Short mmCIF file of C-alpha atoms in Angstrom, two decimals:
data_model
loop_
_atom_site.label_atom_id
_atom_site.label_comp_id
_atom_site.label_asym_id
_atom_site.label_seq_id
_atom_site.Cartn_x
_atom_site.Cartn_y
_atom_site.Cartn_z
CA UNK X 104 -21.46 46.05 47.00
CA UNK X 105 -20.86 49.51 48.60
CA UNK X 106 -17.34 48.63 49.32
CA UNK X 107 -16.45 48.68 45.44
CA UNK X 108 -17.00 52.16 45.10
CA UNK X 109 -15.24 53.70 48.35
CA UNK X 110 -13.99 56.42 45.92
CA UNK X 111 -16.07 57.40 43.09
CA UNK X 112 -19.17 56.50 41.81
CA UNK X 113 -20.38 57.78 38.25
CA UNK X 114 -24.09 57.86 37.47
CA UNK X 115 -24.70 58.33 34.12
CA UNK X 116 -25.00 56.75 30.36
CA UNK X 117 -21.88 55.59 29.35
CA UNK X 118 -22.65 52.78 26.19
CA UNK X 119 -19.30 53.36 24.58
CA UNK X 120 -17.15 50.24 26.06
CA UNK X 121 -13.80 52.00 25.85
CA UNK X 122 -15.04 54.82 27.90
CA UNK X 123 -16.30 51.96 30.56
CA UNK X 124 -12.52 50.74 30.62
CA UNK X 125 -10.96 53.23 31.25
CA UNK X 126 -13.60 54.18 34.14
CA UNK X 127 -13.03 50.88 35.49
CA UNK X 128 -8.83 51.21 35.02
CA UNK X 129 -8.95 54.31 37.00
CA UNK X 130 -11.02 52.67 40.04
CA UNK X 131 -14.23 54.44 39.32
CA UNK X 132 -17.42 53.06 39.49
CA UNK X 133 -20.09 53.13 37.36
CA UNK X 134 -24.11 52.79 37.71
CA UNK X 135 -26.09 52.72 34.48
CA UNK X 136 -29.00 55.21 35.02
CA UNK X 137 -31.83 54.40 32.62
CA UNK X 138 -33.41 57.97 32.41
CA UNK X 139 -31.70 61.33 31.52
CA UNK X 140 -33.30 64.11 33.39
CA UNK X 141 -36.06 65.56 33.11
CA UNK X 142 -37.33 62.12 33.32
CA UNK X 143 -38.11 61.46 36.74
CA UNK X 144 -36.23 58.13 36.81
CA UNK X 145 -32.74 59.74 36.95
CA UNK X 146 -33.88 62.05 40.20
CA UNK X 147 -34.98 59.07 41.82
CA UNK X 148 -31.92 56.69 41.34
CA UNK X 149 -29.56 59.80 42.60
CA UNK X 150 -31.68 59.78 45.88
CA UNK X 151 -31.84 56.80 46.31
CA UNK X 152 -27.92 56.00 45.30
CA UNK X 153 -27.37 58.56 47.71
CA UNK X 154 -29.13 56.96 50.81
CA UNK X 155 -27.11 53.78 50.07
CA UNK X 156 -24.06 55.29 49.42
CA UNK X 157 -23.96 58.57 51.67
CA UNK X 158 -21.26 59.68 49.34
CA UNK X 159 -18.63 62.56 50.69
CA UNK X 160 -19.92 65.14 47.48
CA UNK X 161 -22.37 64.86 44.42
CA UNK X 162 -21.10 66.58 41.21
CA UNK X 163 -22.96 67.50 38.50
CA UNK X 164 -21.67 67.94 35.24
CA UNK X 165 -24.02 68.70 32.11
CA UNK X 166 -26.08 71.65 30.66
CA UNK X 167 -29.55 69.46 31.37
CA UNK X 168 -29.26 69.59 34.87
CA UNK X 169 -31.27 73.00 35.64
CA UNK X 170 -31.77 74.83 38.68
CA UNK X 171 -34.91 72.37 39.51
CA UNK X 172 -32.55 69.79 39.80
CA UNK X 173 -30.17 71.10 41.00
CA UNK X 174 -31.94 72.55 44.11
CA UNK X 175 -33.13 69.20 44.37
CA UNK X 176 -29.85 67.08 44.75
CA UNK X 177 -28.63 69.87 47.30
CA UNK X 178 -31.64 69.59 49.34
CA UNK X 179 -30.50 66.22 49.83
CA UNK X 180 -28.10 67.36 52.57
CA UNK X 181 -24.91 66.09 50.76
CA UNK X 182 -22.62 69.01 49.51
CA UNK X 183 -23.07 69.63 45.32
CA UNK X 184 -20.18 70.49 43.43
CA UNK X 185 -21.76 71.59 39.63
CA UNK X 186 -19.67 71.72 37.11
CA UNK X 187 -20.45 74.86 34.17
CA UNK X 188 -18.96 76.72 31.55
CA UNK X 189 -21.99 78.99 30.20
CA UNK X 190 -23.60 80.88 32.48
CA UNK X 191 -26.59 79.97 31.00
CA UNK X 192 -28.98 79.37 33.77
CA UNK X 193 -31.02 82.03 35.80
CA UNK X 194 -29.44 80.40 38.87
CA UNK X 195 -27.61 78.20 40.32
CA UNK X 196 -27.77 75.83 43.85
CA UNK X 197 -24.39 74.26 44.81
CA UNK X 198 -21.81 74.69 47.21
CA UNK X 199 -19.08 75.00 45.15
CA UNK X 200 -20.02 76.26 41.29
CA UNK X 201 -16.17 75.46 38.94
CA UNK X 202 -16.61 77.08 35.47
CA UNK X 203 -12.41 76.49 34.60
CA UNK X 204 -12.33 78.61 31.50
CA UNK X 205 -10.64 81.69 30.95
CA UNK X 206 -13.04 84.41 30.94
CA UNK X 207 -15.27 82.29 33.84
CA UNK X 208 -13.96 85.44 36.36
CA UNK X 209 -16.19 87.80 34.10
CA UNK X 210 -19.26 85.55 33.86
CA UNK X 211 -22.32 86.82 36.15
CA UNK X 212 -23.41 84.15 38.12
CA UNK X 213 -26.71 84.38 39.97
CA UNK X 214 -26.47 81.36 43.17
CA UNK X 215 -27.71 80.68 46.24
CA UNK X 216 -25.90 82.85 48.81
CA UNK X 217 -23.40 79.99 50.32
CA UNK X 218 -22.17 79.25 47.01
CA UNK X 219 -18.06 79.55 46.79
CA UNK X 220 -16.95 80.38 42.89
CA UNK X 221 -14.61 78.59 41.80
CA UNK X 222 -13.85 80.49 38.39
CA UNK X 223 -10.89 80.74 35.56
CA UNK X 224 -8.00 78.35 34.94
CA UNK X 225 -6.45 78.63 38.10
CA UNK X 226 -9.40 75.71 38.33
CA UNK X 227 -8.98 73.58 35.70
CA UNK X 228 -9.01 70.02 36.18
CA UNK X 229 -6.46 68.63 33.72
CA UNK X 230 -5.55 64.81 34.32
CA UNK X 231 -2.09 63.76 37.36
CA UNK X 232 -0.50 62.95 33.62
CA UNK X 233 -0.19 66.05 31.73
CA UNK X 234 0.98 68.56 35.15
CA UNK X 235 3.62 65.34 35.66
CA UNK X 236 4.81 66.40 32.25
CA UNK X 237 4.32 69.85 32.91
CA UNK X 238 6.81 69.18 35.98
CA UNK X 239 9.02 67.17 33.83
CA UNK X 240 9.18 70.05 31.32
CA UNK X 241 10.40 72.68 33.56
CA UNK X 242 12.84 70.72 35.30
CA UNK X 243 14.65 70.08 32.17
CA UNK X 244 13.95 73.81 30.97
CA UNK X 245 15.26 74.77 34.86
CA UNK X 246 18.82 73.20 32.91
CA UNK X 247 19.21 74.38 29.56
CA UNK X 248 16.45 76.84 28.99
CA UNK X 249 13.12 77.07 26.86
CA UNK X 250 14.53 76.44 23.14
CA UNK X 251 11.74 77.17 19.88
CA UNK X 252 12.38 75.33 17.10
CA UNK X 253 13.44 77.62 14.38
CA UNK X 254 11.14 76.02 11.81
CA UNK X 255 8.49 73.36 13.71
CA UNK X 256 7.16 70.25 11.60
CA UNK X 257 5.78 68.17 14.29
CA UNK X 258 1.87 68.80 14.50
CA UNK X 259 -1.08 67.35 16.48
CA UNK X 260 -4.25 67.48 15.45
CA UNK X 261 -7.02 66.93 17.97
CA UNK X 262 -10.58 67.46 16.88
CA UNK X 263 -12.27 65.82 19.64
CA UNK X 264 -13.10 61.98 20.64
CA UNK X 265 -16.24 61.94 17.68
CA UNK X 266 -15.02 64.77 15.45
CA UNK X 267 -18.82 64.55 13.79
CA UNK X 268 -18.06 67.26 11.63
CA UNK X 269 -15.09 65.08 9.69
CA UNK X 270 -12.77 68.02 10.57
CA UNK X 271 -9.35 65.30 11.32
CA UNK X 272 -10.05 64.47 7.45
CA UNK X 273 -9.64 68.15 6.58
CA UNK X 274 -7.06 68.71 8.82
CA UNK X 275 -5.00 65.60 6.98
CA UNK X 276 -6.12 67.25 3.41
CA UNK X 277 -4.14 70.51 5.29
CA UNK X 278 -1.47 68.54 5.83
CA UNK X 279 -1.03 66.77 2.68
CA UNK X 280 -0.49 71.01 1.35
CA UNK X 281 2.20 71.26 3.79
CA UNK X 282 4.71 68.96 2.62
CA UNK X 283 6.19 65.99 3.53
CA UNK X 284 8.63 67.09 6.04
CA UNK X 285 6.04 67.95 8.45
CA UNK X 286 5.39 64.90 11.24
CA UNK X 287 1.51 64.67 12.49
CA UNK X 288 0.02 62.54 14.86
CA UNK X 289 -3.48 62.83 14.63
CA UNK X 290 -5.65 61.65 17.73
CA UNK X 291 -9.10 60.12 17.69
CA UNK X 292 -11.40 58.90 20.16
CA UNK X 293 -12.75 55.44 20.69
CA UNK X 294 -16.68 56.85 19.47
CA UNK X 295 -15.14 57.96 16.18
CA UNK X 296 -16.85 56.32 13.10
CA UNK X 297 -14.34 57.28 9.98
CA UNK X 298 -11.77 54.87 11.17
CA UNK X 299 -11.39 53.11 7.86
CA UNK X 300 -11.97 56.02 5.90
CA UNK X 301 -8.82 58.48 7.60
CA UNK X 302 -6.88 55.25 7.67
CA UNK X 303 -6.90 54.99 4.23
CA UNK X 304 -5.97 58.72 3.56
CA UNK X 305 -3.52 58.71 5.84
CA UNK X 306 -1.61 55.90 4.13
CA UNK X 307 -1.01 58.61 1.57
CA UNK X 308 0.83 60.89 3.75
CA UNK X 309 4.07 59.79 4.96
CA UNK X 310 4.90 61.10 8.03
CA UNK X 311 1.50 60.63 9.73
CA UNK X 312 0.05 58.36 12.24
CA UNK X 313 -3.21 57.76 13.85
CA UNK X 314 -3.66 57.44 17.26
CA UNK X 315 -7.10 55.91 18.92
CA UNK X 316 -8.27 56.59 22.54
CA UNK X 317 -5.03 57.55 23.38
CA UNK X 318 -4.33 56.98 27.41
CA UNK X 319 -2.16 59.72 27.84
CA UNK X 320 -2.28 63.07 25.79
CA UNK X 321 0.69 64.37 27.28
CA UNK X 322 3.23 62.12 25.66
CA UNK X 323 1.44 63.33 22.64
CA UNK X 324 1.44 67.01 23.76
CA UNK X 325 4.83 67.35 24.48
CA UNK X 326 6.22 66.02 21.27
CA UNK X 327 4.52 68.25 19.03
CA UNK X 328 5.63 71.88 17.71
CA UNK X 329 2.10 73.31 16.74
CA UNK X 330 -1.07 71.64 17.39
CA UNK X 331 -4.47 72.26 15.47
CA UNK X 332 -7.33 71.40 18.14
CA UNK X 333 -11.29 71.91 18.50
CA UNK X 334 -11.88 74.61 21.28
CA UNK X 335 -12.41 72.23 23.85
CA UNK X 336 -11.03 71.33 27.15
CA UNK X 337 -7.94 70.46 25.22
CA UNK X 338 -7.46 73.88 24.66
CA UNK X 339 -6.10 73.97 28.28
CA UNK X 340 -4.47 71.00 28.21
CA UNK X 341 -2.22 72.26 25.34
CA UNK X 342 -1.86 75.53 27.16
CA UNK X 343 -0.66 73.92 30.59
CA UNK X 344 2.28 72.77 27.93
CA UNK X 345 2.85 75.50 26.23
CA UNK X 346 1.90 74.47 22.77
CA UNK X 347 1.38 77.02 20.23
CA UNK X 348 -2.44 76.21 19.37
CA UNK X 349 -4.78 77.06 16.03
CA UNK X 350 -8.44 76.09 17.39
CA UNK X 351 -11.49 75.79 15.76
CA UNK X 352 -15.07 75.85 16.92
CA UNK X 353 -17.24 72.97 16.84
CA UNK X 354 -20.01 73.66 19.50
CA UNK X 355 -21.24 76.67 20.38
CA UNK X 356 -20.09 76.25 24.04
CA UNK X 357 -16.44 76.67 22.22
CA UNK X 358 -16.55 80.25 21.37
CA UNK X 359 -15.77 81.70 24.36
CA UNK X 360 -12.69 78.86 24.98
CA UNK X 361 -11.59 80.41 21.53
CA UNK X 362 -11.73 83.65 21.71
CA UNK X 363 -10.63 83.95 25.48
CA UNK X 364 -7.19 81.78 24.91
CA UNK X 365 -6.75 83.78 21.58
CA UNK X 366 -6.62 87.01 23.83
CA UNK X 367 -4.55 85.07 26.48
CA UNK X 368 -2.07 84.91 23.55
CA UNK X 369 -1.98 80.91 23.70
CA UNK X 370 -4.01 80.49 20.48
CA UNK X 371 -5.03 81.42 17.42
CA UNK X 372 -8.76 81.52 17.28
CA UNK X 373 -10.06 80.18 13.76
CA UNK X 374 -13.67 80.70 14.52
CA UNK X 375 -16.03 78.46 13.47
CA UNK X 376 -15.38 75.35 11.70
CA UNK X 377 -17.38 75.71 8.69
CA UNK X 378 -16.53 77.71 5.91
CA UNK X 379 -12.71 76.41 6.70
CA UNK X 380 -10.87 74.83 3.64
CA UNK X 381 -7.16 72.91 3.73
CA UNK X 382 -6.49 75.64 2.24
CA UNK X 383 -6.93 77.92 5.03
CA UNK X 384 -5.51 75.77 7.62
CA UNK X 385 -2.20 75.13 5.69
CA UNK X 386 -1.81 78.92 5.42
CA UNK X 387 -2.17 79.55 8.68
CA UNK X 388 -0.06 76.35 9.63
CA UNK X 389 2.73 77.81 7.62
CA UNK X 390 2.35 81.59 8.99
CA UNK X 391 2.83 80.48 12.79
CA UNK X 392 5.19 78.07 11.84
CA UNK X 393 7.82 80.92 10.02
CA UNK X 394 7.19 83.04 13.20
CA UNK X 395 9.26 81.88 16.14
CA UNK X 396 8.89 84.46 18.22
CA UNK X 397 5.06 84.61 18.15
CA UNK X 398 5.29 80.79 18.76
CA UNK X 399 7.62 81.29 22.15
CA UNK X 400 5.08 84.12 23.02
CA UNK X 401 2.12 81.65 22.94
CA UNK X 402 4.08 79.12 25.11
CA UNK X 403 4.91 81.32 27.87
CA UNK X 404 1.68 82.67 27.95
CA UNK X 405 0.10 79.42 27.75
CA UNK X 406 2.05 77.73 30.69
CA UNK X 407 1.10 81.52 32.58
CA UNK X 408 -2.40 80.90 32.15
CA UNK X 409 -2.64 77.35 33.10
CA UNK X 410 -0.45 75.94 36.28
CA UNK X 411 -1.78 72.19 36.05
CA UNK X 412 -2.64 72.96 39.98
CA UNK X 413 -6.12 73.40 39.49
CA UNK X 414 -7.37 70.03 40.71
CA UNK X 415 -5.36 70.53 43.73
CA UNK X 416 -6.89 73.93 44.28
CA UNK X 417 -10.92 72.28 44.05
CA UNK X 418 -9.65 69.74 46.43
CA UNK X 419 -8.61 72.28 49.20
CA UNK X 420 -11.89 73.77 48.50
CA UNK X 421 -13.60 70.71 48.84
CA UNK X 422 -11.75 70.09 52.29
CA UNK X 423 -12.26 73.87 53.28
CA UNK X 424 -16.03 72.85 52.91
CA UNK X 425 -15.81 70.22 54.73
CA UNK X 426 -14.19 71.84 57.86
#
């Protein structure tokens, strides 16, 4: 019934179940579409999803919806909010166009002339839990100040919800050069297939723990010293928080995240991830972990670059549309 989805309605393919859950815990709908464009199938659903539903906004989020398309949903009548980080299309149709990376400010952007730009991290559209903590954090730093740990040994690892290229397992082979007075929590998502497999090598490194479709990153966040993350929207996330960040490239959509938060100052860009050994990641573990003042240098910067307001900013934009 329409009255189950009076606040959002996700079209899409979503077949892993803990993905659906958490849709469903957050009071989001979800409609199984049974084409991907450019199938026809998935143009007609939208339309006709959107005569039932006469939703407030469509959004559009994914590199395989092209200008076609996208001129196609706004001709609907409904305002289009597309969500992009490349640049890569010849143009764009939407009334609002959100590309939240650093960098996004520099980006040409060819659109239809109505379109607003919503560009950079002043943008980015990091989850109520992480700027809570982000407000918890500088109430209590408000108090007794910012303190650096002299010599960090709590590390997160983060290498994405699949991590197909088995980069967590590297990252524990890292750890197991380190030491064992370093503490790692290492997070993986719900589609990740080595469960058994980094289970097992973990139980050979005391002081680590796996953690599976974690809920709420910023418990995670805030505990750790360092993290070591894939250059994705994480990269913000850990930036709102002011964690001192080594990232590596997974996807070639991750090289600009990279090497635009490396000249931020918030991270340490390790390029891309093959070619890496433990080897290297260890030494460059150990090399931002003996510098405190580089460390407090990448916190401040990262908590300047990212204000955790940025869904509250696309929100005012939305209602500014709307007016």
């Amino acid at each position: 019934p329409k009255e189950a989805f009076e606040s959002a309605l996700l079209l899409g393919c979503v077949p892993v179940p803990g993905l659906r859950q958490r849709l469903a815990d957050n009071g989001v709908g979800l409609w199984d579409l049974l084409a991907d464009h450019p199938d026809p199938g998935d143009l007609i659903a939208l339309t006709n999803l959107a005569e039932i539903f006469q939703p407030a906004w469509i959004v559009l989020d994914g590199y395989h919806f092209d200008p076609n398309y996208q001129a196609a949903v706004r001709a609907l009548g409904i305002p289009v909010l597309v969500l992009d980080d490349m640049a890569h299309h010849c143009c764009y149709h939407a009334d609002l166009l959100l590309n939240q990376n650093a960098g996004a400010e520099a980006l040409h952007y060819t659109a239809d002339p109505d379109t607003r730009l919503l560009l950079g991290p002043r943008y980015c559209l990091l989850r109520p839990e992480l700027r809570a903590a982000r407000d918890a954090m500088q109430a209590d730093a408000s108090e007794r100040g910012i303190e650096m740990a002299s010599r960090p040994r709590r590390l997160l690892v983060t290498m994405g919800g699949a991590d197909p290229h088995g980069l967590t397992s590297l990252a524990l082979r890292a750890v197991a050069k380190l030491g064992p007075t370093w503490e790692t929590k290492v997070v993986v998502g719900s589609v990740f297939h080595r469960q058994i497999e980094l289970c097992k090598q973990a139980a050979d490194l005391p002081g680590v723990e796996i953690h599976t479709d974690v809920r709420d990153m910023s418990l995670l966040m805030t505990w750790a010293d360092l993290a070591l993350s894939a250059a994705g929207t994480t990269t913000w996330e850990l930036a709102c928080l002011g964690v001192p960040t080594l990232l590596t490239v997974v996807a070639d959509n991750q090289f600009s995240v990279a090497r635009t938060a490396a000249e931020a100052g918030c991270a340490i860009d390790l390029d891309w991830w093959e070619g890496l050994t433990a080897t290297d990641l260890a030494v460059a573990l150990e090399q931002l972990a003996a510098d405190a003042t580089r460390r407090a240098a990448m916190s401040t910067a990262g908590r300047a670059l990212v204000d955790g307001k940025g869904v509250t900013r696309v929100i005012q934009a939305m209602r500014e549309h709307d007016q």
